[in-house]
Amino acid sequence: MLKPVRRLVIGAPLFAGLLMAPTGTAAADSTPTGGATRCHVNVICTGTSETSTKPPKGGGGGGGTGGGPQVCRYNGRDFACSDPALGWFSSSTGCYYRLVSPPPAADDPVWKGHKPEDGGVYNPTCVQSDGSTSPAPAEFFAQPPAGPPPDNPVALAHDAADEIVFPDPVPGIAPEGTSVVGVPVWFWLANPQPPAAKTVRGNVIAVTVTPRLKSLEWSLGDQLDPKKETVKKCVGAGTPYEPKYGASRSPTCGYVFTTGSGTRKAGLFYGTLTVHWVGDVTVTGGNQTVAPIDLETSVRLQFPVAEVQVLN
């Protein structure tokens, strides 16, 4: 006597040798073609709990994290914000300032009654009306009159995150072949190793973003109502299936389909694997802290699920 039993087929041609064998003799009513295949290049998105802003422009001149030289403006003209011989340029005074080294003697009149610990003595070199520069008398300043513009650690962190190259997620799925409904399906990420950290240097600080895997999100596409779509969330990379596990459930990331895909387009469920990463941020050369940055990669999947009958 034949009794109808639902059965699923998940083809995963990217991963061979992963099969949990059902008991009894089974015959598929219809076996859809295709499998759990990557059909789209990965998409990388970034976000953070802090507001990302442009590097500020102030103090000694232009900011930014680009690769070109910094340019400052004075009286409608552009000048290099720093010069190895002249020092840093001030857009407010039109002068370069270089700290006198070694400093003058403590009783030198240039200190104007101040002590060396009160500030510093600088040699100015100022822009003339024709655009040329000319040295000016040394001056005492309690604070540096010009210097590198302040770094924006959040912007630098995003620049570093943008340089991280993530691989396409490689989904691990078992069984590769046919399985009776009720037999657990195992999910995992086959390439969980995070990419290398990236460092971006500002004027004063350096910011390093180190990615680590956080979780997986499997959108399975087995619900008719998209608003009720099955989403399986798993912490970590999941557990790779091995034949010794038999028909047991995955201890970290698994699912059991309860409906077939025969009535769906091409006889397939269409899903997505989203890999959630976290970029931990380290600031070197300053006392700032930056919240971790959320990053993600994703890949589309196809799940064929068939109805079968099983002989007792």
Coordinates of C-alpha atoms in Angstrom, one line a residue:
M1 CA 0.0 0.0 0.0
L2 CA 1.3 3.4 -0.9
K3 CA 1.0 6.3 1.6
P4 CA 1.7 9.8 0.4
V5 CA 4.6 11.4 2.2
R6 CA 6.0 14.9 1.5
R7 CA 9.6 15.0 0.6
L8 CA 12.1 17.7 -0.3
V9 CA 15.0 17.8 -2.6
I10 CA 17.7 20.4 -2.1
G11 CA 20.3 20.4 -4.8
A12 CA 23.6 22.0 -3.8
P13 CA 26.0 21.3 -6.7
L14 CA 28.6 23.5 -5.0
F15 CA 29.0 21.1 -2.2
A16 CA 29.4 17.4 -3.0
G17 CA 29.2 14.3 -0.8
L18 CA 26.6 15.7 1.7
L19 CA 23.7 13.3 1.7
M20 CA 21.4 12.0 4.4
A21 CA 19.8 8.8 3.1
P22 CA 16.1 8.3 3.9
T23 CA 14.6 5.0 5.0
G24 CA 12.3 3.0 2.7
T25 CA 12.0 3.3 -1.1
A26 CA 11.0 6.6 -2.5
A27 CA 9.9 7.9 -5.9
A28 CA 9.6 11.6 -6.6
D29 CA 6.4 12.9 -8.2
S30 CA 8.4 15.6 -9.9
T31 CA 11.9 16.6 -9.3
P32 CA 12.6 20.3 -10.1
T33 CA 15.9 21.2 -11.8
G34 CA 18.4 23.5 -10.4
G35 CA 19.8 23.7 -6.9
A36 CA 21.1 26.0 -4.2
T37 CA 23.3 28.0 -6.5
R38 CA 24.9 31.4 -6.3
C39 CA 23.1 33.4 -9.0
H40 CA 24.3 37.0 -8.1
V41 CA 27.5 38.6 -7.1
N42 CA 27.8 39.6 -3.5
V43 CA 26.5 43.0 -2.3
I44 CA 28.3 44.9 0.4
C45 CA 26.5 47.3 2.7
T46 CA 27.8 49.3 5.6
G47 CA 26.2 51.0 8.5
T48 CA 27.2 52.3 11.9
S49 CA 25.6 53.5 15.2
E50 CA 27.4 56.8 14.8
T51 CA 26.7 59.5 12.2
S52 CA 29.3 59.6 9.5
T53 CA 30.5 63.1 8.6
K54 CA 32.9 64.6 6.2
P55 CA 36.4 65.4 7.6
P56 CA 36.3 69.0 8.9
K57 CA 38.1 71.8 7.2
G58 CA 39.6 74.2 9.7
G59 CA 42.7 75.1 11.8
G60 CA 45.6 74.9 9.5
G61 CA 43.7 74.3 6.3
G62 CA 42.0 71.6 4.3
G63 CA 41.0 68.2 5.6
G64 CA 40.0 65.0 3.9
T65 CA 41.5 61.5 3.5
G66 CA 42.3 61.6 -0.2
G67 CA 45.6 60.7 -1.6
G68 CA 46.5 64.1 -3.0
P69 CA 48.3 67.0 -1.3
Q70 CA 46.3 69.2 1.0
V71 CA 45.6 72.7 -0.3
C72 CA 44.8 75.8 1.8
R73 CA 43.3 79.0 0.4
Y74 CA 44.3 82.6 1.3
N75 CA 43.1 85.7 -0.5
G76 CA 41.7 83.6 -3.4
R77 CA 44.9 81.7 -3.9
D78 CA 45.8 78.1 -3.2
F79 CA 48.8 77.2 -1.1
A80 CA 50.2 73.8 0.1
C81 CA 49.0 73.3 3.7
S82 CA 52.4 72.1 4.7
D83 CA 55.9 72.7 3.5
P84 CA 58.9 70.6 4.8
A85 CA 61.0 73.8 5.2
L86 CA 58.4 76.4 6.2
G87 CA 56.0 74.4 8.4
W88 CA 52.2 74.5 8.4
F89 CA 50.1 77.2 6.7
S90 CA 47.4 79.3 8.4
S91 CA 44.6 80.4 6.1
S92 CA 43.6 83.1 8.6
T93 CA 47.0 84.9 8.6
G94 CA 48.5 83.8 5.3
C95 CA 51.7 82.6 7.0
Y96 CA 53.6 79.4 7.4
Y97 CA 54.8 78.6 11.0
R98 CA 57.7 76.4 12.0
L99 CA 58.6 75.8 15.6
V100 CA 62.0 77.1 16.4
S101 CA 64.2 74.2 17.3
P102 CA 66.1 74.2 19.6
P103 CA 64.0 76.8 21.4
P104 CA 65.5 80.2 22.4
A105 CA 67.0 80.6 25.8
A106 CA 64.4 81.2 28.6
D107 CA 65.6 84.8 29.1
D108 CA 65.4 85.6 25.4
P109 CA 63.1 88.7 24.8
V110 CA 61.2 86.7 22.1
W111 CA 59.3 84.9 24.9
K112 CA 57.7 88.2 25.9
G113 CA 57.9 87.3 29.6
H114 CA 56.5 83.8 29.1
K115 CA 58.1 80.6 30.2
P116 CA 59.0 77.9 27.7
E117 CA 56.4 75.6 29.2
D118 CA 53.8 78.2 28.4
G119 CA 54.0 77.7 24.7
G120 CA 56.5 77.9 21.8
V121 CA 58.4 80.3 19.6
Y122 CA 57.7 80.0 15.8
N123 CA 59.3 81.3 12.7
P124 CA 56.6 82.8 10.4
T125 CA 57.0 82.9 6.6
C126 CA 54.2 85.0 5.2
V127 CA 52.6 85.4 1.8
Q128 CA 53.2 88.7 0.0
S129 CA 50.8 90.5 -2.3
D130 CA 52.5 89.1 -5.4
G131 CA 52.1 85.5 -4.0
S132 CA 55.7 85.2 -3.0
T133 CA 56.7 84.4 0.6
S134 CA 58.9 86.3 3.0
P135 CA 60.2 85.5 6.5
A136 CA 58.9 87.5 9.5
P137 CA 60.2 88.0 13.0
A138 CA 59.9 85.0 15.4
E139 CA 56.8 85.1 17.6
F140 CA 55.6 83.4 20.8
F141 CA 52.3 81.5 20.7
A142 CA 50.7 79.7 23.6
Q143 CA 49.0 77.3 21.1
P144 CA 50.3 76.3 17.7
P145 CA 49.2 79.0 15.2
A146 CA 48.8 76.4 12.4
G147 CA 49.0 72.6 12.1
P148 CA 47.4 69.6 10.6
P149 CA 43.6 69.8 10.4
P150 CA 41.8 67.5 13.0
D151 CA 41.1 64.0 11.9
N152 CA 37.6 62.6 11.9
P153 CA 38.0 59.0 13.3
V154 CA 34.5 58.0 12.2
A155 CA 35.2 59.0 8.6
L156 CA 38.5 57.3 8.6
A157 CA 36.9 54.1 10.0
H158 CA 34.4 54.1 7.1
D159 CA 37.3 54.7 4.6
A160 CA 39.1 51.7 6.1
A161 CA 35.9 49.6 5.9
D162 CA 35.4 50.5 2.3
E163 CA 38.8 49.1 1.5
I164 CA 38.0 45.6 3.0
V165 CA 37.4 43.1 0.2
F166 CA 34.8 40.5 1.2
P167 CA 34.6 37.2 -0.7
D168 CA 31.3 35.9 -2.1
P169 CA 29.5 34.0 0.6
V170 CA 29.7 30.2 -0.1
P171 CA 26.6 28.5 1.4
G172 CA 27.0 25.1 2.9
I173 CA 23.8 23.0 2.7
A174 CA 23.1 19.4 3.5
P175 CA 21.6 17.1 2.4
E176 CA 22.7 17.7 -1.2
G177 CA 20.3 15.1 -2.5
T178 CA 16.8 13.9 -1.6
S179 CA 15.5 14.0 2.0
V180 CA 12.1 13.1 3.5
V181 CA 10.2 16.0 5.0
G182 CA 11.0 16.1 8.7
V183 CA 14.6 15.2 8.1
P184 CA 16.6 18.3 9.2
V185 CA 18.4 20.5 6.7
W186 CA 21.8 21.9 7.8
F187 CA 23.0 25.3 7.0
W188 CA 26.5 26.8 7.4
L189 CA 28.9 29.2 5.8
A190 CA 31.6 27.3 4.0
N191 CA 34.1 30.2 3.9
P192 CA 33.8 31.9 7.3
Q193 CA 37.3 33.2 7.5
P194 CA 37.2 37.0 7.7
P195 CA 39.2 39.1 5.3
A196 CA 42.3 41.1 6.4
A197 CA 42.0 44.2 8.5
K198 CA 42.5 47.6 6.8
T199 CA 44.2 50.7 8.1
V200 CA 43.7 54.3 7.0
R201 CA 46.0 57.1 8.2
G202 CA 45.0 60.6 8.8
N203 CA 47.1 63.6 9.7
V204 CA 47.7 62.5 13.2
I205 CA 45.8 59.3 13.9
A206 CA 45.5 55.9 12.2
V207 CA 42.3 53.9 12.2
T208 CA 42.2 50.1 11.7
V209 CA 39.0 48.2 11.0
T210 CA 39.2 44.4 11.7
P211 CA 36.2 42.4 10.5
R212 CA 34.8 39.4 12.3
L213 CA 31.8 37.1 11.5
K214 CA 28.7 37.8 13.6
S215 CA 25.8 35.9 12.2
L216 CA 24.0 34.3 9.2
E217 CA 20.5 35.1 8.0
W218 CA 18.8 32.6 5.6
S219 CA 15.8 33.9 3.8
L220 CA 14.2 30.7 2.5
G221 CA 11.4 31.9 0.3
D222 CA 9.0 29.1 1.3
Q223 CA 6.1 31.3 2.3
L224 CA 3.4 32.5 -0.1
D225 CA 3.1 35.8 1.8
P226 CA 6.4 37.8 1.5
K227 CA 5.6 39.5 4.7
K228 CA 5.6 36.2 6.5
E229 CA 8.7 34.9 4.8
T230 CA 10.7 32.3 6.7
V231 CA 14.0 33.9 7.9
K232 CA 16.4 31.6 9.8
K233 CA 18.9 33.6 11.9
C234 CA 22.0 31.8 13.2
V235 CA 24.8 33.1 15.4
G236 CA 28.2 32.4 14.0
A237 CA 29.1 30.4 10.9
G238 CA 26.9 27.3 11.6
T239 CA 28.1 23.7 11.8
P240 CA 29.3 21.8 8.7
Y241 CA 27.5 18.5 8.2
E242 CA 29.3 15.2 8.3
P243 CA 27.8 11.8 7.4
K244 CA 28.3 10.6 11.0
Y245 CA 25.6 13.0 12.1
G246 CA 22.9 11.0 10.3
A247 CA 19.5 12.6 10.4
S248 CA 20.1 14.6 13.6
R249 CA 19.4 18.3 13.8
S250 CA 22.2 20.9 13.4
P251 CA 23.2 22.2 16.8
T252 CA 23.7 25.7 15.4
C253 CA 21.8 26.3 12.2
G254 CA 19.1 24.2 10.6
Y255 CA 15.5 24.1 9.2
V256 CA 12.8 21.7 8.1
F257 CA 10.7 22.5 5.1
T258 CA 7.0 21.7 5.4
T259 CA 5.8 22.6 1.9
G260 CA 6.9 21.8 -1.7
S261 CA 8.0 24.3 -4.3
G262 CA 6.3 22.5 -7.3
T263 CA 3.7 25.3 -7.7
R264 CA 6.3 28.1 -7.6
K265 CA 8.0 29.7 -10.5
A266 CA 10.3 27.1 -12.1
G267 CA 9.5 24.8 -9.2
L268 CA 11.9 26.7 -6.9
F269 CA 12.0 28.6 -3.7
Y270 CA 14.1 31.7 -4.1
G271 CA 16.0 32.8 -1.0
T272 CA 19.0 34.8 0.2
L273 CA 21.9 34.1 2.5
T274 CA 23.1 37.3 4.2
V275 CA 26.3 37.2 6.2
H276 CA 26.5 39.8 8.9
W277 CA 30.0 41.0 9.8
V278 CA 31.2 43.4 12.5
G279 CA 34.2 45.7 11.9
D280 CA 35.9 46.4 15.2
V281 CA 37.6 49.9 15.1
T282 CA 41.0 50.7 16.7
V283 CA 42.3 54.2 16.8
T284 CA 46.1 54.7 17.1
G285 CA 47.7 58.0 18.0
G286 CA 44.7 59.5 19.8
N287 CA 42.2 58.9 22.6
Q288 CA 39.1 58.7 20.5
T289 CA 36.9 55.6 20.3
V290 CA 34.6 54.6 17.5
A291 CA 31.7 52.2 17.7
P292 CA 32.0 48.9 15.7
I293 CA 30.7 49.2 12.1
D294 CA 28.1 46.8 10.8
L295 CA 28.9 45.2 7.4
E296 CA 27.2 42.5 5.4
T297 CA 27.5 40.4 2.3
S298 CA 24.7 38.5 0.6
V299 CA 24.1 35.9 -2.1
R300 CA 21.0 34.6 -3.7
L301 CA 19.9 30.9 -3.4
Q302 CA 17.5 28.5 -5.2
F303 CA 15.8 25.7 -3.3
P304 CA 13.9 23.0 -5.2
V305 CA 11.4 21.1 -2.9
A306 CA 9.5 18.1 -4.4
E307 CA 6.5 15.9 -3.3
V308 CA 7.1 12.2 -3.2
Q309 CA 5.5 8.9 -2.3
V310 CA 7.2 6.4 -0.1
L311 CA 6.6 2.6 -0.2
N312 CA 6.0 0.9 3.2

